[in-house]
mmCIF file of C-alpha atoms in Angstrom:
data_model
loop_
_atom_site.group_PDB
_atom_site.id
_atom_site.type_symbol
_atom_site.label_atom_id
_atom_site.label_comp_id
_atom_site.label_asym_id
_atom_site.label_seq_id
_atom_site.Cartn_x
_atom_site.Cartn_y
_atom_site.Cartn_z
ATOM 1 C CA UNK A 1 9.567 23.737 -16.585
ATOM 2 C CA UNK A 2 11.033 20.239 -16.971
ATOM 3 C CA UNK A 3 9.673 18.396 -13.923
ATOM 4 C CA UNK A 4 11.695 15.231 -14.479
ATOM 5 C CA UNK A 5 14.872 17.259 -14.680
ATOM 6 C CA UNK A 6 14.073 18.861 -11.299
ATOM 7 C CA UNK A 7 13.098 15.438 -9.852
ATOM 8 C CA UNK A 8 16.501 13.948 -10.826
ATOM 9 C CA UNK A 9 17.919 15.935 -7.922
ATOM 10 C CA UNK A 10 15.995 13.684 -5.463
ATOM 11 C CA UNK A 11 17.721 10.487 -4.272
ATOM 12 C CA UNK A 12 15.540 8.996 -1.477
ATOM 13 C CA UNK A 13 16.677 6.175 0.824
ATOM 14 C CA UNK A 14 13.672 4.281 2.189
ATOM 15 C CA UNK A 15 14.366 2.523 5.494
ATOM 16 C CA UNK A 16 12.161 -0.441 6.536
ATOM 17 C CA UNK A 17 12.715 -3.269 8.990
ATOM 18 C CA UNK A 18 10.898 -5.731 6.730
ATOM 19 C CA UNK A 19 10.270 -5.914 3.001
ATOM 20 C CA UNK A 20 8.965 -8.086 0.129
ATOM 21 C CA UNK A 21 8.207 -10.966 -0.024
ATOM 22 C CA UNK A 22 6.514 -10.270 3.316
ATOM 23 C CA UNK A 23 3.441 -8.330 2.297
ATOM 24 C CA UNK A 24 1.673 -5.833 4.485
ATOM 25 C CA UNK A 25 0.711 -2.096 4.460
ATOM 26 C CA UNK A 26 4.232 -0.892 5.254
ATOM 27 C CA UNK A 27 5.951 -3.100 2.661
ATOM 28 C CA UNK A 28 3.479 -2.111 -0.004
ATOM 29 C CA UNK A 29 3.968 1.612 0.792
ATOM 30 C CA UNK A 30 7.745 1.286 0.418
ATOM 31 C CA UNK A 31 7.437 -0.696 -2.888
ATOM 32 C CA UNK A 32 4.779 1.392 -4.673
ATOM 33 C CA UNK A 33 6.260 4.731 -3.471
ATOM 34 C CA UNK A 34 9.726 3.744 -4.698
ATOM 35 C CA UNK A 35 8.345 2.638 -8.043
ATOM 36 C CA UNK A 36 6.398 5.830 -8.541
ATOM 37 C CA UNK A 37 9.451 7.979 -7.519
ATOM 38 C CA UNK A 38 11.487 6.376 -10.306
ATOM 39 C CA UNK A 39 8.640 6.872 -12.818
ATOM 40 C CA UNK A 40 8.639 10.570 -11.976
ATOM 41 C CA UNK A 41 12.390 10.840 -12.634
ATOM 42 C CA UNK A 42 13.670 10.539 -9.080
ATOM 43 C CA UNK A 43 16.082 7.950 -7.658
ATOM 44 C CA UNK A 44 15.095 5.653 -4.844
ATOM 45 C CA UNK A 45 16.709 2.925 -2.849
ATOM 46 C CA UNK A 46 15.355 0.564 -0.204
ATOM 47 C CA UNK A 47 17.428 -0.470 2.824
ATOM 48 C CA UNK A 48 16.005 -3.409 4.789
ATOM 49 C CA UNK A 49 16.787 -6.430 6.917
ATOM 50 C CA UNK A 50 17.589 -9.864 5.397
ATOM 51 C CA UNK A 51 14.990 -10.776 2.812
ATOM 52 C CA UNK A 52 13.374 -14.221 3.328
ATOM 53 C CA UNK A 53 12.359 -16.629 0.599
ATOM 54 C CA UNK A 54 14.742 -15.239 -2.027
ATOM 55 C CA UNK A 55 13.141 -14.377 -5.259
ATOM 56 C CA UNK A 56 14.290 -12.450 -8.331
ATOM 57 C CA UNK A 57 12.325 -9.298 -8.564
ATOM 58 C CA UNK A 58 12.578 -6.804 -11.390
ATOM 59 C CA UNK A 59 12.463 -3.621 -9.311
ATOM 60 C CA UNK A 60 13.142 -0.199 -10.925
ATOM 61 C CA UNK A 61 14.868 0.911 -7.703
ATOM 62 C CA UNK A 62 17.863 -0.338 -5.743
ATOM 63 C CA UNK A 63 17.481 -2.693 -2.740
ATOM 64 C CA UNK A 64 20.165 -2.885 -0.095
ATOM 65 C CA UNK A 65 20.214 -5.383 2.811
ATOM 66 C CA UNK A 66 21.913 -4.850 6.209
ATOM 67 C CA UNK A 67 24.931 -7.135 6.138
ATOM 68 C CA UNK A 68 24.740 -8.040 9.854
ATOM 69 C CA UNK A 69 21.702 -9.023 11.900
ATOM 70 C CA UNK A 70 22.855 -9.346 15.516
ATOM 71 C CA UNK A 71 20.340 -8.017 17.981
ATOM 72 C CA UNK A 72 22.812 -6.465 20.366
ATOM 73 C CA UNK A 73 24.662 -4.731 17.513
ATOM 74 C CA UNK A 74 21.637 -3.847 15.430
ATOM 75 C CA UNK A 75 21.545 -0.113 15.975
ATOM 76 C CA UNK A 76 25.293 0.240 15.610
ATOM 77 C CA UNK A 77 25.517 -1.709 12.382
ATOM 78 C CA UNK A 78 22.338 -0.033 11.025
ATOM 79 C CA UNK A 79 23.880 3.390 11.671
ATOM 80 C CA UNK A 80 27.149 2.449 10.039
ATOM 81 C CA UNK A 81 25.442 1.019 6.894
ATOM 82 C CA UNK A 82 23.039 3.965 6.525
ATOM 83 C CA UNK A 83 26.038 6.356 6.800
ATOM 84 C CA UNK A 84 27.952 4.313 4.194
ATOM 85 C CA UNK A 85 25.061 4.252 1.654
ATOM 86 C CA UNK A 86 24.183 7.887 2.331
ATOM 87 C CA UNK A 87 27.721 9.182 1.746
ATOM 88 C CA UNK A 88 28.720 7.078 -1.280
ATOM 89 C CA UNK A 89 25.319 7.034 -3.043
ATOM 90 C CA UNK A 90 24.753 10.787 -2.628
ATOM 91 C CA UNK A 91 21.410 10.299 -0.830
ATOM 92 C CA UNK A 92 19.735 13.604 -0.145
ATOM 93 C CA UNK A 93 16.597 12.518 1.747
ATOM 94 C CA UNK A 94 16.140 9.640 4.172
ATOM 95 C CA UNK A 95 12.585 8.270 4.642
ATOM 96 C CA UNK A 96 12.052 5.916 7.582
ATOM 97 C CA UNK A 97 9.034 3.721 7.753
ATOM 98 C CA UNK A 98 8.543 3.272 11.562
ATOM 99 C CA UNK A 99 9.757 5.439 14.410
ATOM 100 C CA UNK A 100 12.083 2.782 15.838
ATOM 101 C CA UNK A 101 14.590 1.507 14.930
ATOM 102 C CA UNK A 102 14.395 2.928 11.384
ATOM 103 C CA UNK A 103 13.383 6.486 12.371
ATOM 104 C CA UNK A 104 15.751 6.645 15.242
ATOM 105 C CA UNK A 105 18.715 5.651 13.039
ATOM 106 C CA UNK A 106 17.629 7.948 10.242
ATOM 107 C CA UNK A 107 17.509 10.998 12.546
ATOM 108 C CA UNK A 108 20.970 10.223 14.025
ATOM 109 C CA UNK A 109 22.554 9.867 10.630
ATOM 110 C CA UNK A 110 20.616 12.776 9.212
ATOM 111 C CA UNK A 111 21.824 15.081 11.926
ATOM 112 C CA UNK A 112 25.409 13.900 11.508
ATOM 113 C CA UNK A 113 25.587 14.292 7.688
ATOM 114 C CA UNK A 114 22.996 17.111 7.377
ATOM 115 C CA UNK A 115 20.535 14.951 5.449
ATOM 116 C CA UNK A 116 16.819 15.807 5.919
ATOM 117 C CA UNK A 117 14.747 12.904 7.394
ATOM 118 C CA UNK A 118 11.095 11.901 7.071
ATOM 119 C CA UNK A 119 9.327 9.415 9.254
ATOM 120 C CA UNK A 120 6.102 7.585 8.481
ATOM 121 C CA UNK A 121 4.664 5.795 11.612
ATOM 122 C CA UNK A 122 2.749 2.681 10.684
ATOM 123 C CA UNK A 123 0.944 1.431 13.727
ATOM 124 C CA UNK A 124 2.531 -0.191 16.796
ATOM 125 C CA UNK A 125 5.258 2.467 16.879
ATOM 126 C CA UNK A 126 2.583 5.059 17.827
ATOM 127 C CA UNK A 127 -0.534 3.213 18.976
ATOM 128 C CA UNK A 128 -0.908 1.091 22.119
ATOM 129 C CA UNK A 129 -3.261 -1.521 23.403
ATOM 130 C CA UNK A 130 -2.018 -2.351 26.953
ATOM 131 C CA UNK A 131 -4.327 -5.324 27.442
ATOM 132 C CA UNK A 132 -2.510 -7.292 24.694
ATOM 133 C CA UNK A 133 0.863 -5.595 25.114
ATOM 134 C CA UNK A 134 0.557 -4.035 21.658
ATOM 135 C CA UNK A 135 2.872 -1.039 20.914
ATOM 136 C CA UNK A 136 6.501 -0.289 21.501
ATOM 137 C CA UNK A 137 5.624 2.851 23.504
ATOM 138 C CA UNK A 138 4.564 0.555 26.342
ATOM 139 C CA UNK A 139 8.339 0.027 26.918
ATOM 140 C CA UNK A 140 9.750 3.196 28.454
ATOM 141 C CA UNK A 141 13.232 2.819 26.820
ATOM 142 C CA UNK A 142 11.780 2.347 23.327
ATOM 143 C CA UNK A 143 9.212 5.131 23.785
ATOM 144 C CA UNK A 144 12.015 7.552 24.582
ATOM 145 C CA UNK A 145 13.862 6.692 21.359
ATOM 146 C CA UNK A 146 10.594 6.716 19.322
ATOM 147 C CA UNK A 147 9.588 10.143 20.624
ATOM 148 C CA UNK A 148 13.185 11.434 20.040
ATOM 149 C CA UNK A 149 12.966 10.370 16.419
ATOM 150 C CA UNK A 150 9.591 12.010 15.935
ATOM 151 C CA UNK A 151 10.621 15.297 17.477
ATOM 152 C CA UNK A 152 13.945 15.471 15.621
ATOM 153 C CA UNK A 153 12.861 14.418 12.156
ATOM 154 C CA UNK A 154 12.568 17.046 9.431
ATOM 155 C CA UNK A 155 8.976 15.971 8.755
ATOM 156 C CA UNK A 156 6.435 13.395 9.810
ATOM 157 C CA UNK A 157 3.948 11.744 7.435
ATOM 158 C CA UNK A 158 0.717 10.687 9.147
ATOM 159 C CA UNK A 159 -1.517 8.263 7.330
ATOM 160 C CA UNK A 160 -4.663 10.115 8.474
ATOM 161 C CA UNK A 161 -5.859 12.768 10.854
ATOM 162 C CA UNK A 162 -6.119 10.268 13.679
ATOM 163 C CA UNK A 163 -2.452 9.328 13.366
ATOM 164 C CA UNK A 164 -1.564 13.023 13.209
ATOM 165 C CA UNK A 165 -3.341 13.640 16.486
ATOM 166 C CA UNK A 166 -1.538 10.690 18.085
ATOM 167 C CA UNK A 167 1.783 12.221 17.023
ATOM 168 C CA UNK A 168 0.800 15.551 18.500
ATOM 169 C CA UNK A 169 -0.036 13.885 21.782
ATOM 170 C CA UNK A 170 3.554 12.591 21.849
ATOM 171 C CA UNK A 171 4.895 16.207 21.567
ATOM 172 C CA UNK A 172 5.368 16.569 17.820
ATOM 173 C CA UNK A 173 4.529 20.068 16.520
ATOM 174 C CA UNK A 174 1.618 20.054 14.085
ATOM 175 C CA UNK A 175 3.426 22.191 11.541
ATOM 176 C CA UNK A 176 5.870 19.393 10.695
ATOM 177 C CA UNK A 177 3.188 16.709 10.218
ATOM 178 C CA UNK A 178 1.903 16.070 6.683
ATOM 179 C CA UNK A 179 -1.140 13.848 6.162
ATOM 180 C CA UNK A 180 -0.716 11.405 3.223
ATOM 181 C CA UNK A 181 -2.650 8.132 3.045
ATOM 182 C CA UNK A 182 -1.796 4.737 1.756
ATOM 183 C CA UNK A 183 -2.895 3.961 -1.828
ATOM 184 C CA UNK A 184 -4.249 1.169 -3.870
ATOM 185 C CA UNK A 185 -3.990 -0.017 -7.494
ATOM 186 C CA UNK A 186 -7.399 0.666 -9.041
ATOM 187 C CA UNK A 187 -6.722 -1.665 -11.954
ATOM 188 C CA UNK A 188 -6.742 -4.661 -9.571
ATOM 189 C CA UNK A 189 -10.131 -3.756 -7.992
ATOM 190 C CA UNK A 190 -12.791 -3.961 -10.595
ATOM 191 C CA UNK A 191 -15.621 -6.001 -9.129
ATOM 192 C CA UNK A 192 -17.822 -7.325 -11.889
ATOM 193 C CA UNK A 193 -19.948 -9.207 -9.402
ATOM 194 C CA UNK A 194 -20.516 -6.370 -6.963
ATOM 195 C CA UNK A 195 -23.719 -5.397 -5.105
ATOM 196 C CA UNK A 196 -24.864 -3.423 -8.100
ATOM 197 C CA UNK A 197 -25.814 -6.776 -9.880
ATOM 198 C CA UNK A 198 -27.443 -8.318 -6.769
ATOM 199 C CA UNK A 199 -31.158 -8.278 -6.235
ATOM 200 C CA UNK A 200 -31.279 -9.358 -2.554
ATOM 201 C CA UNK A 201 -29.212 -8.971 0.619
ATOM 202 C CA UNK A 202 -26.212 -11.172 0.916
ATOM 203 C CA UNK A 203 -25.022 -13.054 4.066
ATOM 204 C CA UNK A 204 -21.400 -13.777 3.214
ATOM 205 C CA UNK A 205 -18.797 -11.891 5.344
ATOM 206 C CA UNK A 206 -15.149 -11.681 4.674
ATOM 207 C CA UNK A 207 -12.093 -10.396 6.636
ATOM 208 C CA UNK A 208 -8.484 -10.431 5.370
ATOM 209 C CA UNK A 209 -5.378 -10.228 7.545
ATOM 210 C CA UNK A 210 -2.884 -12.464 9.359
ATOM 211 C CA UNK A 211 -3.890 -13.700 12.813
ATOM 212 C CA UNK A 212 -2.501 -11.507 15.552
ATOM 213 C CA UNK A 213 -4.161 -10.488 18.887
ATOM 214 C CA UNK A 214 -4.565 -6.876 17.596
ATOM 215 C CA UNK A 215 -6.892 -8.140 14.786
ATOM 216 C CA UNK A 216 -9.529 -9.072 17.400
ATOM 217 C CA UNK A 217 -10.629 -12.258 15.615
ATOM 218 C CA UNK A 218 -11.742 -13.745 18.963
ATOM 219 C CA UNK A 219 -14.177 -10.755 19.267
ATOM 220 C CA UNK A 220 -15.464 -11.504 15.764
ATOM 221 C CA UNK A 221 -16.056 -15.151 16.574
ATOM 222 C CA UNK A 222 -17.948 -14.276 19.718
ATOM 223 C CA UNK A 223 -20.173 -11.927 17.674
ATOM 224 C CA UNK A 224 -20.710 -14.690 15.128
ATOM 225 C CA UNK A 225 -21.842 -17.026 17.989
ATOM 226 C CA UNK A 226 -24.591 -14.502 18.751
ATOM 227 C CA UNK A 227 -25.438 -13.997 15.050
ATOM 228 C CA UNK A 228 -25.880 -17.631 13.994
ATOM 229 C CA UNK A 229 -28.372 -18.269 16.795
ATOM 230 C CA UNK A 230 -30.723 -15.775 15.090
ATOM 231 C CA UNK A 231 -29.693 -16.413 11.472
ATOM 232 C CA UNK A 232 -27.746 -19.681 10.807
ATOM 233 C CA UNK A 233 -27.328 -18.830 7.153
ATOM 234 C CA UNK A 234 -24.818 -16.110 7.808
ATOM 235 C CA UNK A 235 -21.200 -17.196 7.071
ATOM 236 C CA UNK A 236 -17.818 -15.549 7.504
ATOM 237 C CA UNK A 237 -14.545 -16.237 5.654
ATOM 238 C CA UNK A 238 -11.327 -15.401 7.524
ATOM 239 C CA UNK A 239 -8.316 -15.194 5.193
ATOM 240 C CA UNK A 240 -4.748 -14.858 6.368
ATOM 241 C CA UNK A 241 -1.591 -16.361 7.763
ATOM 242 C CA UNK A 242 -2.002 -18.179 11.046
ATOM 243 C CA UNK A 243 -5.840 -18.157 11.014
ATOM 244 C CA UNK A 244 -5.832 -21.942 11.523
ATOM 245 C CA UNK A 245 -5.015 -21.153 15.166
ATOM 246 C CA UNK A 246 -8.642 -20.071 15.485
ATOM 247 C CA UNK A 247 -9.984 -23.569 14.760
ATOM 248 C CA UNK A 248 -10.160 -24.733 18.369
ATOM 249 C CA UNK A 249 -12.185 -21.663 19.390
ATOM 250 C CA UNK A 250 -14.436 -22.127 16.327
ATOM 251 C CA UNK A 251 -15.174 -25.661 17.529
ATOM 252 C CA UNK A 252 -15.770 -24.566 21.078
ATOM 253 C CA UNK A 253 -18.265 -21.957 19.867
ATOM 254 C CA UNK A 254 -19.945 -24.461 17.586
ATOM 255 C CA UNK A 255 -19.273 -22.343 14.513
ATOM 256 C CA UNK A 256 -17.697 -24.892 12.206
ATOM 257 C CA UNK A 257 -20.574 -24.581 9.667
ATOM 258 C CA UNK A 258 -20.422 -20.813 9.677
ATOM 259 C CA UNK A 259 -16.738 -19.871 9.717
ATOM 260 C CA UNK A 260 -14.460 -20.678 6.810
ATOM 261 C CA UNK A 261 -10.780 -20.450 7.423
ATOM 262 C CA UNK A 262 -8.366 -19.882 4.575
ATOM 263 C CA UNK A 263 -4.628 -19.538 5.180
ATOM 264 C CA UNK A 264 -2.177 -17.106 3.668
ATOM 265 C CA UNK A 265 -2.549 -16.204 0.005
ATOM 266 C CA UNK A 266 0.992 -15.417 -1.380
ATOM 267 C CA UNK A 267 0.928 -12.113 -3.182
ATOM 268 C CA UNK A 268 3.086 -11.321 -6.144
ATOM 269 C CA UNK A 269 3.967 -7.637 -6.370
ATOM 270 C CA UNK A 270 4.438 -7.885 -10.144
ATOM 271 C CA UNK A 271 1.102 -9.598 -10.769
ATOM 272 C CA UNK A 272 -0.963 -7.441 -8.494
ATOM 273 C CA UNK A 273 -3.807 -8.806 -6.417
ATOM 274 C CA UNK A 274 -4.004 -12.647 -6.521
ATOM 275 C CA UNK A 275 -6.893 -13.997 -8.511
ATOM 276 C CA UNK A 276 -7.995 -16.116 -5.561
ATOM 277 C CA UNK A 277 -8.240 -13.156 -3.188
ATOM 278 C CA UNK A 278 -10.053 -11.052 -5.807
ATOM 279 C CA UNK A 279 -12.484 -13.895 -6.227
ATOM 280 C CA UNK A 280 -13.083 -14.061 -2.461
ATOM 281 C CA UNK A 281 -13.944 -10.373 -2.445
ATOM 282 C CA UNK A 282 -16.261 -10.789 -5.445
ATOM 283 C CA UNK A 283 -18.119 -13.679 -3.788
ATOM 284 C CA UNK A 284 -18.611 -11.769 -0.518
ATOM 285 C CA UNK A 285 -21.292 -9.323 0.495
ATOM 286 C CA UNK A 286 -19.792 -7.522 3.471
ATOM 287 C CA UNK A 287 -16.340 -6.752 4.727
ATOM 288 C CA UNK A 288 -15.810 -6.864 8.459
ATOM 289 C CA UNK A 289 -12.923 -5.617 10.622
ATOM 290 C CA UNK A 290 -12.685 -6.453 14.322
ATOM 291 C CA UNK A 291 -9.332 -4.808 15.001
ATOM 292 C CA UNK A 292 -8.486 -3.507 18.437
ATOM 293 C CA UNK A 293 -6.149 -0.977 16.913
ATOM 294 C CA UNK A 294 -5.390 0.119 13.335
ATOM 295 C CA UNK A 295 -3.329 2.926 11.910
ATOM 296 C CA UNK A 296 -4.671 2.470 8.315
ATOM 297 C CA UNK A 297 -6.548 -0.515 6.981
ATOM 298 C CA UNK A 298 -5.427 -1.309 3.471
ATOM 299 C CA UNK A 299 -7.652 -4.408 3.182
ATOM 300 C CA UNK A 300 -10.670 -2.277 4.233
ATOM 301 C CA UNK A 301 -9.824 0.199 1.472
ATOM 302 C CA UNK A 302 -9.463 -2.628 -1.051
ATOM 303 C CA UNK A 303 -12.855 -4.048 -0.035
ATOM 304 C CA UNK A 304 -14.414 -0.567 -0.382
ATOM 305 C CA UNK A 305 -12.984 -0.313 -3.965
ATOM 306 C CA UNK A 306 -14.614 -3.654 -4.680
ATOM 307 C CA UNK A 307 -18.010 -2.241 -3.637
ATOM 308 C CA UNK A 308 -18.359 -4.019 -0.394
ATOM 309 C CA UNK A 309 -20.149 -2.315 2.594
ATOM 310 C CA UNK A 310 -18.020 -2.216 5.733
ATOM 311 C CA UNK A 311 -18.648 -3.089 9.302
ATOM 312 C CA UNK A 312 -15.665 -2.076 11.463
ATOM 313 C CA UNK A 313 -14.539 -1.299 14.890
ATOM 314 C CA UNK A 314 -13.886 2.298 15.880
ATOM 315 C CA UNK A 315 -10.102 2.537 15.400
ATOM 316 C CA UNK A 316 -7.828 5.427 14.472
ATOM 317 C CA UNK A 317 -7.364 4.029 10.971
ATOM 318 C CA UNK A 318 -10.998 3.414 10.294
ATOM 319 C CA UNK A 319 -12.171 6.862 11.372
ATOM 320 C CA UNK A 320 -10.299 8.379 8.413
ATOM 321 C CA UNK A 321 -11.907 5.906 5.963
ATOM 322 C CA UNK A 322 -15.455 5.252 7.157
ATOM 323 C CA UNK A 323 -18.332 7.619 8.006
ATOM 324 C CA UNK A 324 -20.820 5.807 10.138
ATOM 325 C CA UNK A 325 -24.106 5.137 8.265
ATOM 326 C CA UNK A 326 -22.700 6.831 5.154
ATOM 327 C CA UNK A 327 -20.276 4.320 3.628
ATOM 328 C CA UNK A 328 -20.110 1.713 6.473
ATOM 329 C CA UNK A 329 -21.149 0.869 9.985
ATOM 330 C CA UNK A 330 -18.799 1.543 12.959
ATOM 331 C CA UNK A 331 -19.037 -0.363 16.225
ATOM 332 C CA UNK A 332 -17.130 0.041 19.538
ATOM 333 C CA UNK A 333 -13.832 -1.799 19.903
ATOM 334 C CA UNK A 334 -14.050 -5.165 21.748
ATOM 335 C CA UNK A 335 -17.835 -5.269 21.786
ATOM 336 C CA UNK A 336 -19.162 -8.542 20.223
ATOM 337 C CA UNK A 337 -22.751 -7.732 21.156
ATOM 338 C CA UNK A 338 -22.825 -4.490 19.118
ATOM 339 C CA UNK A 339 -20.896 -6.141 16.292
ATOM 340 C CA UNK A 340 -23.479 -8.875 16.123
ATOM 341 C CA UNK A 341 -26.269 -6.398 16.069
ATOM 342 C CA UNK A 342 -24.815 -4.559 13.055
ATOM 343 C CA UNK A 343 -24.108 -7.852 11.247
ATOM 344 C CA UNK A 344 -27.751 -8.850 11.611
ATOM 345 C CA UNK A 345 -28.900 -5.388 10.636
ATOM 346 C CA UNK A 346 -26.824 -5.231 7.415
ATOM 347 C CA UNK A 347 -27.310 -8.871 6.286
ATOM 348 C CA UNK A 348 -31.065 -8.386 6.429
ATOM 349 C CA UNK A 349 -31.266 -5.016 4.618
ATOM 350 C CA UNK A 350 -30.543 -5.063 0.841
ATOM 351 C CA UNK A 351 -31.084 -1.382 0.245
ATOM 352 C CA UNK A 352 -28.657 -0.511 3.054
ATOM 353 C CA UNK A 353 -26.049 -2.972 1.729
ATOM 354 C CA UNK A 354 -26.365 -1.455 -1.735
ATOM 355 C CA UNK A 355 -26.274 2.168 -0.521
ATOM 356 C CA UNK A 356 -23.267 1.668 1.753
ATOM 357 C CA UNK A 357 -21.404 -0.376 -0.893
ATOM 358 C CA UNK A 358 -21.892 2.216 -3.585
ATOM 359 C CA UNK A 359 -20.717 5.023 -1.268
ATOM 360 C CA UNK A 360 -17.698 3.037 -0.133
ATOM 361 C CA UNK A 361 -16.699 2.350 -3.723
ATOM 362 C CA UNK A 362 -16.903 5.994 -4.631
ATOM 363 C CA UNK A 363 -14.773 7.038 -1.696
ATOM 364 C CA UNK A 364 -12.068 4.392 -2.364
ATOM 365 C CA UNK A 365 -11.855 5.477 -6.002
ATOM 366 C CA UNK A 366 -10.955 9.087 -5.114
ATOM 367 C CA UNK A 367 -7.677 10.417 -6.531
ATOM 368 C CA UNK A 368 -6.292 10.906 -2.989
ATOM 369 C CA UNK A 369 -5.898 7.064 -2.806
ATOM 370 C CA UNK A 370 -4.065 6.705 -6.127
ATOM 371 C CA UNK A 371 -0.283 6.049 -5.930
ATOM 372 C CA UNK A 372 0.142 8.687 -8.644
ATOM 373 C CA UNK A 373 -1.276 11.412 -6.368
ATOM 374 C CA UNK A 374 0.420 10.028 -3.242
ATOM 375 C CA UNK A 375 3.870 9.922 -4.816
ATOM 376 C CA UNK A 376 3.544 13.462 -6.087
ATOM 377 C CA UNK A 377 2.790 14.609 -2.555
ATOM 378 C CA UNK A 378 5.888 12.865 -1.284
ATOM 379 C CA UNK A 379 7.986 14.441 -4.052
ATOM 380 C CA UNK A 380 6.777 17.922 -3.182
ATOM 381 C CA UNK A 381 7.637 17.332 0.501
ATOM 382 C CA UNK A 382 11.057 15.912 -0.363
ATOM 383 C CA UNK A 383 11.834 18.926 -2.631
ATOM 384 C CA UNK A 384 10.825 21.385 0.127
ATOM 385 C CA UNK A 385 12.998 19.691 2.699
ATOM 386 C CA UNK A 386 16.021 19.408 0.316
ATOM 387 C CA UNK A 387 15.776 23.146 -0.590
ATOM 388 C CA UNK A 388 15.447 24.245 3.068
ATOM 389 C CA UNK A 389 18.315 21.929 3.963
ATOM 390 C CA UNK A 390 20.596 23.449 1.248
ATOM 391 C CA UNK A 391 19.740 27.033 2.373
ATOM 392 C CA UNK A 392 20.482 26.131 6.039
ATOM 393 C CA UNK A 393 23.773 24.337 5.134
ATOM 394 C CA UNK A 394 24.951 27.226 2.942
ATOM 395 C CA UNK A 395 24.152 29.632 5.759
ATOM 396 C CA UNK A 396 26.128 27.601 8.299
ATOM 397 C CA UNK A 397 29.156 27.363 5.972
ATOM 398 C CA UNK A 398 29.069 31.134 5.324
ATOM 399 C CA UNK A 399 29.288 31.746 9.124
ATOM 400 C CA UNK A 400 32.389 29.550 9.489
#
């Protein structure tokens, strides 16, 4: 059987509201998935909003940009453009990366033109944190459209079992939900200076991610305030866009000697992980996540692949990655006291650091997190939906 010949029947349109050069979990999923689809003989195109900071990328797939970006006409223009591309490019599967607006538009066009639709929720389109007004489902009007998209899509891809359960709570039937995680590029994540070469416990913490309320950096700083009173040698590097906004709180908590702030590190898709970021991982001993909510933590998975033990808050995304006391330590969300306790515990115990780091690395290197495996799972799902759609369409035409 010629797999590539069969795969040529697939032409997937990936819908995303933001794309490269903005780099995050969602953008990386769209890029690496599209790249792998083409390698397997499929066709793939990305449809996104206006791309900032123009740069010439050598993508193996097509990239379309919505021609109009007027807020009050966004849904109407999105629908028209998706329909235009779908009809004239012979798209036979639409994959939306977010329930609204991408998923909502995909479902409407899919039903109109009989094109199967897939939706992958990525976080704030499913999860909510009322205290910080995180999540579109806090707005009744948007929740209605988000749930409509989920219930009417041909299939839903959940990044882990936790996200699957959240979709079920919103009324989605479990039979249409397929669990496929986000992947990493193993070639970028070879840590030559990992815990395996160390002979004593390390006290250098790192966290990577742009500053947003949902990241819980204020909780981390309060935990560090407790920590340094007992061990002033412990330091934490916070890497990401907007982290300089934490400087005033760092001064107020008298942590200027223990917290190192580093701004955004521009990633290049073609060159993989930046050397500077890789060096930061290599020179760190523990990765820490203080998020109040997380659908899937790509930076945590990267840190695990680099052999770093993890301390993380108990979020939906982390439960699918970390087993407490097996390959990391899990603490309650928004609890600086418990976080401080685990930081002090892990920084003072070399054998625990080494054991958790080794286990974390082994888990991150599993085939289920390779883009090769992930893309094949997507292809199998796409094929199934396309075949079912053809059978259904032929039946409807035969009845007319």
